[in-house]
C-alpha cells in the first residue's frame, strides 16, 4: 500500500514537472539500454555512440546491459519505462525480426516505441571454410544446389544475424540446406575456421579480419555497394543473387509518449555523434559506416522498422521456426 | 509382518530425486522427441529425467535398509529472512533507488540471526550502504539512481 | 631469434612505468572487487570495463583489463575458500577443500597455496603462450562436436570421483545439474524448455546465481541452525603460511594442475572448469590419503587452483591468435579491444607486435604483482573469519544482491538465488554434495548441443565418435578412468559403506 502511494505521488510529480522538463533536457544522467551482454558487437556500437552523444548533450549517458531472449527483455524494459527521454534503447534488426520470431512478446513492436534514428547498417558477408571447393559465388550456388544434403550452413542461434542471413540466403536460392546452430558467433566461427562446417553468412564485424588473414573464404558482401575494407569482394547482387541484400541495422528508440522536442534533440545529438571522427574510424575498422544525417532521424527509423517487419515476416514464417 | 522402517534423510532424498525426475520427464514428454539421429528438444532431457528417476528409486530402496545421519535442526528463521533479502533488493532497486534498497536488504538479512541487536543491525546496514555507494555508485558508476521515483526523485 | 626479440619487445612495453602502473591498478581493483562475495570474474570485469575506456592508450587499457582478470580470478578463489562462495565455475572446485581447510583454521595455508599455485601456473602458461600459441591454436581447431562430446564424458566420469559420500547421490547430483543446465531456449530447435513460461529464463539460468545459492546461501543457513554453539566461523587460526610439510605436499599437485590447465584452457567453453575438476580427480586418485579429500586436503586446493589459473591464462590463446572469444570473459576483452580501436583477429600479432607481446609479458608481471600483493593480504582475509558470523552474512547478502543484479539488471536472477539457496540447503541436509551438480550444470548444455550437432554433421552416423581419432582417444580415456576408479574401489567402497552404516 505504501509502495502504491509512493508510486502515485511519484507519478503526479512527474506529470507536473514534465512540461518544464523539455526546456532543460537533459538535466541528469541518461540510461541507454543495450539488450545484449557487455562485450558483444551491439554493446560496442552502443558504447561508442553513447560516449559521443554525452559530449554533445552535456550529460553522461550510461550504458546498461539488459540481455536475454534475443534482446526482447531489454526492449520490454524500455517499452515500460517512463517516456521522459532518460531511458533509451539501442537495438538492432532484432527489433523487426523478433516481432515475428516471438509470438508472445510483452509489447507491441510498432506501438510501444518512439524513434530517435538509425545508427548504422552493418553489412554481412557470405563466407566458407578456406578449403571449400567453389571459387566464386556462382559456382557456390551450383555446388550448393547439387549437394544440398551435404553442405552445412552454420548460424549463431535463433534470431542471430547469421541465422537471419542464412534464412534469407536459402530463401533467395530456393534451396534448403543442413543448418547447424551454435550458441553465439564465437563457437560458430571456431568451427568454420576448423573446417567442421562449410558455409556461414555473418556480419563484417566478425568476418573482416578473418577474410583479410585468409583463414576463411569470402564469396560476397550483402550490401548495395562494395566495401572499402574489402574492395575485391563483389556484392551478392553483382555476383549472381538478384535482390539479395541483408544488413544488420541498428536504431535508437525511446518509450512511446516521449515528447517530440526530446526525440528531436536526441536525433540531432545522434547525427553529431555519427560524424565524430572517433566513431567514424571505429566503425570503419568494423567494416561499417555511420548512418547519414537523413537516416539518423525518427522518420527514417520508423520507416525502416515498418518495412523490415514486413520483409522478414514471410521469410521467418516460411522457415517455420520460432523462438517461443 | 515386519514393519518397513524408512530412513528419513535417504527417504526424502530419494523422494526429491523422484519428484524432480517426474517433473523433468513430464515437461520433456510435452516436447518434440525427434529420433536418435536428429534429436528433438525433448530427447536428451527425457533420457536424463529417466536416469534421475531411477537413481531416486535406488536411493529410496536403500533408505529401507540402512540408516544414515539424521537431518538435524532446520534454520527456519534464517530461511524466512535470508531468502527474501536479495529478492527485495531486485524488486526495489529501481523504484526506491540504490541506497534505500541496499540498506533495507542488509537490514532484513541482519535479523536472520537471533544474536543481532537492532542498533547493531542499523549501524551495520548503514555501513554497508555507505560502502556500496562509494564503491558501486561513485567508483564504478553502476547505472542505478541513488534514490528512485517511488520516493519522488 | 624471433622469440627472444618478441619477448624483449613485450617486456620493454609492459615494464614502462606507465604500463606497470595500470597493471598494478588492474590487479588491485580486480582483487578488491572480485573478493566481494557473489561477484565473480565476469561481473568484476563487466563493472570495471567502462573505466578502461577512459584510458586513451590501448596497450595500457588492455594491460589493466588483463590485470583485472587475474585479480578477479584470485579474488574469487579467496571468497570460495573463506566463505564457500565461488564466484566463477572454476573456483567451485577450490571451495570444496579450501573451505574445509578454512573451517579447520587453516585458511592462511589454503590462501597461500592458492596464491603460490596460481603464480606458478600463470608463469608456465605465459611462457607456453609465448612459445606455442599458434600450434596450440591448431589443436583447438581440431576439436569438433564429436571431440567435445567425448571430452564432456571424461569430465562427467570424473565428477563421480569428486563425491566423498554416496556415489549414487553424486550421480543424481550430476544428472540434476545436467537437467538444470538445459533450462532455457534449445539452441538447435529454438524451443523453450523448462522455463514455465518465464521469458527471463530463456537464455538459461544464471550460473553465479545458482552457485551462490547452492554453495553460499546453503552454507549461511547451515550456520544459522545452531547459533548457541558458535558465533564465529572458526575459533583458532593456525599459522598463516604453509609449513614445510605443506610445501612438500603442494609441489606435485601444482605441477600436474598446471599441465592439465594449460592444455584444457585452450578449448572453448568449459576448459577452465574441466581442468579444475580433472585436476581434483587426478589428485584424489594418486593421493595416499584419498579419505582427506572433501575434508580439507591441501592437494585439493593446490591442484585445481593451478589448473584453473593456467586455464584462465591459456584461454587467451584463441583470442590473441584468432580473435575468437571462447568464454564470457574473453568476449568482454574483445569488446574492450574493439573500443580501443583494435579488432581482434589473426593479424594482431603481425600488425601490432608491441601490443600483442606487451599483453603477454604483462600477464606474467600481473601474476607477479598479484602474489606480491596477496601474500601480505592473507593475514587480513583470515582476520575476516574472526568477525562474528551474524555481522558477516548481512554484508555477504548485500554484495551478492548487487553483484548478481548488476550483470543483467534482472530481478529474476535474484529469485534464482533464493530458489537455489533453499534447494542447496535441502540437498545439504539430505547429504548431497553441490560440486557435482555445478559441473553438470556447466556441462549439460555443451554436452547436449555437441551431441546433437555431431549427429547433424555426421549425417546421423553414430560411429563418428570412434572414427575420429581425438574423440576415440578421449573415449578410451573415459573408459580407463572408469575402470581405474571403480575396479579396485568396489571392494573397498563396500567396506566403507558398512563402516558408515554401523556408525
mmCIF file of C-alpha atoms in Angstrom, chain C residues 112-330:
data_model
loop_
_atom_site.group_PDB
_atom_site.id
_atom_site.type_symbol
_atom_site.label_atom_id
_atom_site.label_comp_id
_atom_site.label_asym_id
_atom_site.label_seq_id
_atom_site.Cartn_x
_atom_site.Cartn_y
_atom_site.Cartn_z
ATOM 1 C CA UNK C 112 48.851 -19.080 0.347
ATOM 2 C CA UNK C 113 48.705 -22.378 -1.522
ATOM 3 C CA UNK C 114 46.201 -20.912 -3.954
ATOM 4 C CA UNK C 115 48.422 -17.873 -4.484
ATOM 5 C CA UNK C 116 51.586 -19.891 -4.993
ATOM 6 C CA UNK C 117 49.879 -22.400 -7.265
ATOM 7 C CA UNK C 118 48.310 -19.619 -9.311
ATOM 8 C CA UNK C 119 51.596 -17.812 -9.690
ATOM 9 C CA UNK C 120 53.464 -20.896 -10.799
ATOM 10 C CA UNK C 121 50.724 -21.921 -13.204
ATOM 11 C CA UNK C 122 50.467 -18.378 -14.512
ATOM 12 C CA UNK C 123 54.193 -18.228 -15.177
ATOM 13 C CA UNK C 124 54.272 -21.516 -17.041
ATOM 14 C CA UNK C 125 51.151 -20.711 -19.035
ATOM 15 C CA UNK C 126 52.532 -17.311 -20.031
ATOM 16 C CA UNK C 127 55.629 -18.909 -21.496
ATOM 17 C CA UNK C 128 53.517 -21.552 -23.201
ATOM 18 C CA UNK C 129 51.563 -18.773 -24.872
ATOM 19 C CA UNK C 130 54.746 -17.057 -25.984
ATOM 20 C CA UNK C 131 56.266 -20.266 -27.322
ATOM 21 C CA UNK C 132 53.425 -22.307 -28.693
ATOM 22 C CA UNK C 133 50.396 -20.115 -29.279
ATOM 23 C CA UNK C 134 49.998 -20.918 -32.999
ATOM 24 C CA UNK C 135 50.392 -24.727 -32.809
ATOM 25 C CA UNK C 136 48.144 -24.845 -29.742
ATOM 26 C CA UNK C 137 45.503 -22.950 -31.664
ATOM 27 C CA UNK C 138 45.688 -25.511 -34.428
ATOM 28 C CA UNK C 139 44.941 -28.257 -31.907
ATOM 29 C CA UNK C 140 41.970 -26.336 -30.526
ATOM 30 C CA UNK C 141 40.548 -26.049 -34.035
ATOM 31 C CA UNK C 142 40.698 -29.816 -34.461
ATOM 32 C CA UNK C 143 38.075 -30.062 -31.755
ATOM 33 C CA UNK C 144 34.733 -30.512 -33.454
ATOM 34 C CA UNK C 145 31.409 -31.501 -31.952
ATOM 35 C CA UNK C 146 32.303 -35.202 -31.619
ATOM 36 C CA UNK C 147 35.509 -34.395 -29.711
ATOM 37 C CA UNK C 148 33.597 -32.168 -27.328
ATOM 38 C CA UNK C 149 31.096 -34.882 -26.558
ATOM 39 C CA UNK C 150 33.903 -37.292 -25.711
ATOM 40 C CA UNK C 151 35.649 -34.646 -23.610
ATOM 41 C CA UNK C 152 32.429 -33.962 -21.671
ATOM 42 C CA UNK C 153 32.081 -37.663 -20.996
ATOM 43 C CA UNK C 154 35.567 -37.686 -19.492
ATOM 44 C CA UNK C 155 34.506 -34.720 -17.356
ATOM 45 C CA UNK C 156 31.308 -36.369 -16.166
ATOM 46 C CA UNK C 157 33.023 -39.606 -15.339
ATOM 47 C CA UNK C 158 35.491 -37.743 -13.186
ATOM 48 C CA UNK C 159 32.698 -35.841 -11.431
ATOM 49 C CA UNK C 160 31.689 -39.003 -9.659
ATOM 50 C CA UNK C 161 35.157 -39.288 -8.185
ATOM 51 C CA UNK C 162 34.613 -35.895 -6.641
ATOM 52 C CA UNK C 163 31.997 -37.283 -4.314
ATOM 53 C CA UNK C 164 33.126 -38.263 -0.870
ATOM 54 C CA UNK C 165 29.789 -39.713 0.190
ATOM 55 C CA UNK C 166 27.332 -41.881 -1.678
ATOM 56 C CA UNK C 167 28.200 -42.452 -5.334
ATOM 57 C CA UNK C 168 24.524 -42.856 -6.243
ATOM 58 C CA UNK C 169 23.709 -39.461 -4.786
ATOM 59 C CA UNK C 170 26.681 -37.896 -6.581
ATOM 60 C CA UNK C 171 25.409 -39.348 -9.845
ATOM 61 C CA UNK C 172 21.979 -37.957 -9.041
ATOM 62 C CA UNK C 173 23.523 -34.526 -8.493
ATOM 63 C CA UNK C 174 25.352 -34.661 -11.830
ATOM 64 C CA UNK C 175 22.171 -35.643 -13.656
ATOM 65 C CA UNK C 176 20.136 -32.958 -11.878
ATOM 66 C CA UNK C 177 22.850 -30.437 -12.789
ATOM 67 C CA UNK C 178 22.730 -31.527 -16.435
ATOM 68 C CA UNK C 179 18.950 -31.074 -16.463
ATOM 69 C CA UNK C 180 19.143 -27.649 -14.821
ATOM 70 C CA UNK C 181 21.757 -26.672 -17.388
ATOM 71 C CA UNK C 182 19.250 -27.412 -20.152
ATOM 72 C CA UNK C 183 16.724 -24.878 -18.838
ATOM 73 C CA UNK C 184 16.210 -22.175 -21.457
ATOM 74 C CA UNK C 185 15.875 -21.980 -25.216
ATOM 75 C CA UNK C 186 17.029 -25.081 -27.059
ATOM 76 C CA UNK C 187 19.801 -23.880 -29.357
ATOM 77 C CA UNK C 188 19.054 -26.335 -32.143
ATOM 78 C CA UNK C 189 15.274 -26.011 -32.421
ATOM 79 C CA UNK C 190 14.582 -22.724 -30.651
ATOM 80 C CA UNK C 191 12.019 -24.393 -28.389
ATOM 81 C CA UNK C 192 11.868 -23.046 -24.831
ATOM 82 C CA UNK C 193 12.427 -25.752 -22.219
ATOM 83 C CA UNK C 194 11.507 -25.986 -18.525
ATOM 84 C CA UNK C 195 11.077 -22.228 -18.180
ATOM 85 C CA UNK C 196 7.451 -22.453 -17.024
ATOM 86 C CA UNK C 197 6.557 -19.574 -19.290
ATOM 87 C CA UNK C 198 9.091 -17.185 -17.744
ATOM 88 C CA UNK C 199 10.838 -15.418 -20.637
ATOM 89 C CA UNK C 200 13.572 -14.145 -18.332
ATOM 90 C CA UNK C 201 14.959 -17.672 -18.184
ATOM 91 C CA UNK C 202 15.011 -18.117 -21.967
ATOM 92 C CA UNK C 203 18.816 -17.790 -22.018
ATOM 93 C CA UNK C 204 19.273 -20.332 -19.262
ATOM 94 C CA UNK C 205 19.788 -19.955 -15.536
ATOM 95 C CA UNK C 206 22.495 -17.529 -14.407
ATOM 96 C CA UNK C 207 25.496 -19.541 -13.239
ATOM 97 C CA UNK C 208 26.586 -17.189 -10.458
ATOM 98 C CA UNK C 209 23.056 -17.116 -9.040
ATOM 99 C CA UNK C 210 22.952 -20.909 -8.975
ATOM 100 C CA UNK C 211 26.435 -21.211 -7.467
ATOM 101 C CA UNK C 212 25.848 -18.571 -4.796
ATOM 102 C CA UNK C 213 22.574 -20.283 -3.934
ATOM 103 C CA UNK C 214 23.709 -23.890 -3.627
ATOM 104 C CA UNK C 215 27.079 -23.120 -2.074
ATOM 105 C CA UNK C 216 26.913 -19.794 -0.257
ATOM 106 C CA UNK C 217 23.313 -19.376 0.883
ATOM 107 C CA UNK C 218 23.051 -23.005 1.883
ATOM 108 C CA UNK C 219 26.174 -22.542 3.994
ATOM 109 C CA UNK C 220 24.808 -19.385 5.639
ATOM 110 C CA UNK C 221 21.596 -21.217 6.534
ATOM 111 C CA UNK C 222 23.553 -24.109 7.966
ATOM 112 C CA UNK C 223 25.468 -21.709 10.178
ATOM 113 C CA UNK C 224 22.205 -20.215 11.412
ATOM 114 C CA UNK C 225 20.880 -23.583 12.518
ATOM 115 C CA UNK C 226 22.519 -23.738 15.841
ATOM 116 C CA UNK C 227 23.571 -20.329 16.949
ATOM 117 C CA UNK C 228 24.160 -21.248 20.547
ATOM 118 C CA UNK C 229 27.196 -23.257 19.692
ATOM 119 C CA UNK C 230 29.379 -20.787 17.905
ATOM 120 C CA UNK C 231 29.372 -17.247 16.750
ATOM 121 C CA UNK C 232 32.482 -17.005 14.658
ATOM 122 C CA UNK C 233 33.322 -19.120 11.660
ATOM 123 C CA UNK C 234 36.420 -20.527 13.245
ATOM 124 C CA UNK C 235 37.865 -20.262 16.688
ATOM 125 C CA UNK C 236 41.533 -20.845 16.288
ATOM 126 C CA UNK C 237 43.532 -19.676 13.353
ATOM 127 C CA UNK C 238 46.747 -21.582 12.901
ATOM 128 C CA UNK C 239 49.852 -20.239 11.172
ATOM 129 C CA UNK C 240 49.206 -18.030 8.176
ATOM 130 C CA UNK C 241 51.881 -19.529 5.996
ATOM 131 C CA UNK C 242 52.135 -23.070 4.735
ATOM 132 C CA UNK C 243 54.501 -25.316 6.671
ATOM 133 C CA UNK C 244 57.453 -27.159 5.214
ATOM 134 C CA UNK C 245 55.250 -30.249 5.064
ATOM 135 C CA UNK C 246 52.618 -28.235 3.160
ATOM 136 C CA UNK C 247 55.171 -27.124 0.592
ATOM 137 C CA UNK C 248 56.204 -30.704 0.097
ATOM 138 C CA UNK C 249 52.599 -31.756 -0.414
ATOM 139 C CA UNK C 250 51.659 -28.977 -2.818
ATOM 140 C CA UNK C 251 54.542 -29.289 -5.294
ATOM 141 C CA UNK C 252 53.395 -32.255 -7.368
ATOM 142 C CA UNK C 253 49.715 -31.200 -7.486
ATOM 143 C CA UNK C 254 50.714 -27.732 -8.686
ATOM 144 C CA UNK C 255 52.839 -29.210 -11.467
ATOM 145 C CA UNK C 256 50.106 -31.598 -12.587
ATOM 146 C CA UNK C 257 47.415 -28.949 -12.305
ATOM 147 C CA UNK C 258 49.454 -26.566 -14.435
ATOM 148 C CA UNK C 259 49.798 -29.115 -17.225
ATOM 149 C CA UNK C 260 46.093 -30.025 -17.194
ATOM 150 C CA UNK C 261 45.021 -26.396 -17.053
ATOM 151 C CA UNK C 262 47.319 -25.274 -19.843
ATOM 152 C CA UNK C 263 46.036 -27.975 -22.164
ATOM 153 C CA UNK C 264 42.321 -27.755 -21.410
ATOM 154 C CA UNK C 265 42.247 -23.956 -21.141
ATOM 155 C CA UNK C 266 42.679 -23.584 -24.892
ATOM 156 C CA UNK C 267 39.404 -25.353 -25.570
ATOM 157 C CA UNK C 268 36.446 -23.032 -25.929
ATOM 158 C CA UNK C 269 33.603 -23.259 -23.477
ATOM 159 C CA UNK C 270 34.382 -25.072 -20.295
ATOM 160 C CA UNK C 271 38.147 -25.504 -20.435
ATOM 161 C CA UNK C 272 38.983 -23.967 -17.057
ATOM 162 C CA UNK C 273 36.278 -25.773 -15.065
ATOM 163 C CA UNK C 274 37.025 -29.113 -16.704
ATOM 164 C CA UNK C 275 40.701 -28.574 -15.912
ATOM 165 C CA UNK C 276 39.924 -27.862 -12.263
ATOM 166 C CA UNK C 277 37.714 -30.933 -11.925
ATOM 167 C CA UNK C 278 40.154 -33.112 -13.813
ATOM 168 C CA UNK C 279 42.991 -31.980 -11.572
ATOM 169 C CA UNK C 280 40.932 -32.743 -8.465
ATOM 170 C CA UNK C 281 40.195 -36.210 -9.801
ATOM 171 C CA UNK C 282 43.838 -36.889 -10.532
ATOM 172 C CA UNK C 283 44.965 -35.683 -7.121
ATOM 173 C CA UNK C 284 42.383 -37.757 -5.307
ATOM 174 C CA UNK C 285 43.401 -40.785 -7.322
ATOM 175 C CA UNK C 286 47.147 -40.511 -6.803
ATOM 176 C CA UNK C 287 46.969 -39.317 -3.195
ATOM 177 C CA UNK C 288 47.989 -41.658 -0.448
ATOM 178 C CA UNK C 289 45.236 -40.123 1.687
ATOM 179 C CA UNK C 290 42.176 -40.020 -0.572
ATOM 180 C CA UNK C 291 39.964 -40.024 2.518
ATOM 181 C CA UNK C 292 41.168 -36.496 3.344
ATOM 182 C CA UNK C 293 39.646 -35.132 0.138
ATOM 183 C CA UNK C 294 36.473 -33.190 0.817
ATOM 184 C CA UNK C 295 37.597 -32.659 4.389
ATOM 185 C CA UNK C 296 40.353 -30.147 3.744
ATOM 186 C CA UNK C 297 43.091 -31.742 1.689
ATOM 187 C CA UNK C 298 45.800 -29.296 0.671
ATOM 188 C CA UNK C 299 46.264 -31.122 -2.631
ATOM 189 C CA UNK C 300 42.581 -30.481 -3.399
ATOM 190 C CA UNK C 301 43.316 -26.745 -3.340
ATOM 191 C CA UNK C 302 46.773 -26.719 -4.914
ATOM 192 C CA UNK C 303 45.932 -28.809 -7.990
ATOM 193 C CA UNK C 304 42.608 -27.262 -9.068
ATOM 194 C CA UNK C 305 43.741 -23.698 -8.324
ATOM 195 C CA UNK C 306 46.832 -24.136 -10.509
ATOM 196 C CA UNK C 307 44.725 -25.794 -13.184
ATOM 197 C CA UNK C 308 42.140 -23.060 -13.287
ATOM 198 C CA UNK C 309 44.713 -20.296 -13.334
ATOM 199 C CA UNK C 310 46.716 -21.942 -16.094
ATOM 200 C CA UNK C 311 43.451 -22.457 -17.974
ATOM 201 C CA UNK C 312 42.453 -18.839 -17.472
ATOM 202 C CA UNK C 313 45.761 -17.796 -18.958
ATOM 203 C CA UNK C 314 45.786 -20.111 -21.952
ATOM 204 C CA UNK C 315 42.185 -19.207 -22.767
ATOM 205 C CA UNK C 316 43.766 -16.008 -24.122
ATOM 206 C CA UNK C 317 45.362 -18.053 -26.904
ATOM 207 C CA UNK C 318 42.349 -18.413 -29.209
ATOM 208 C CA UNK C 319 41.539 -14.758 -28.658
ATOM 209 C CA UNK C 320 45.031 -13.497 -29.381
ATOM 210 C CA UNK C 321 45.749 -15.742 -32.343
ATOM 211 C CA UNK C 322 42.314 -15.989 -33.954
ATOM 212 C CA UNK C 323 40.251 -13.220 -32.391
ATOM 213 C CA UNK C 324 37.832 -15.791 -31.038
ATOM 214 C CA UNK C 325 36.386 -15.095 -27.611
ATOM 215 C CA UNK C 326 35.972 -18.540 -26.072
ATOM 216 C CA UNK C 327 34.235 -17.563 -22.832
ATOM 217 C CA UNK C 328 32.272 -14.603 -21.474
ATOM 218 C CA UNK C 329 35.387 -13.014 -20.005
ATOM 219 C CA UNK C 330 37.196 -13.150 -23.343
#
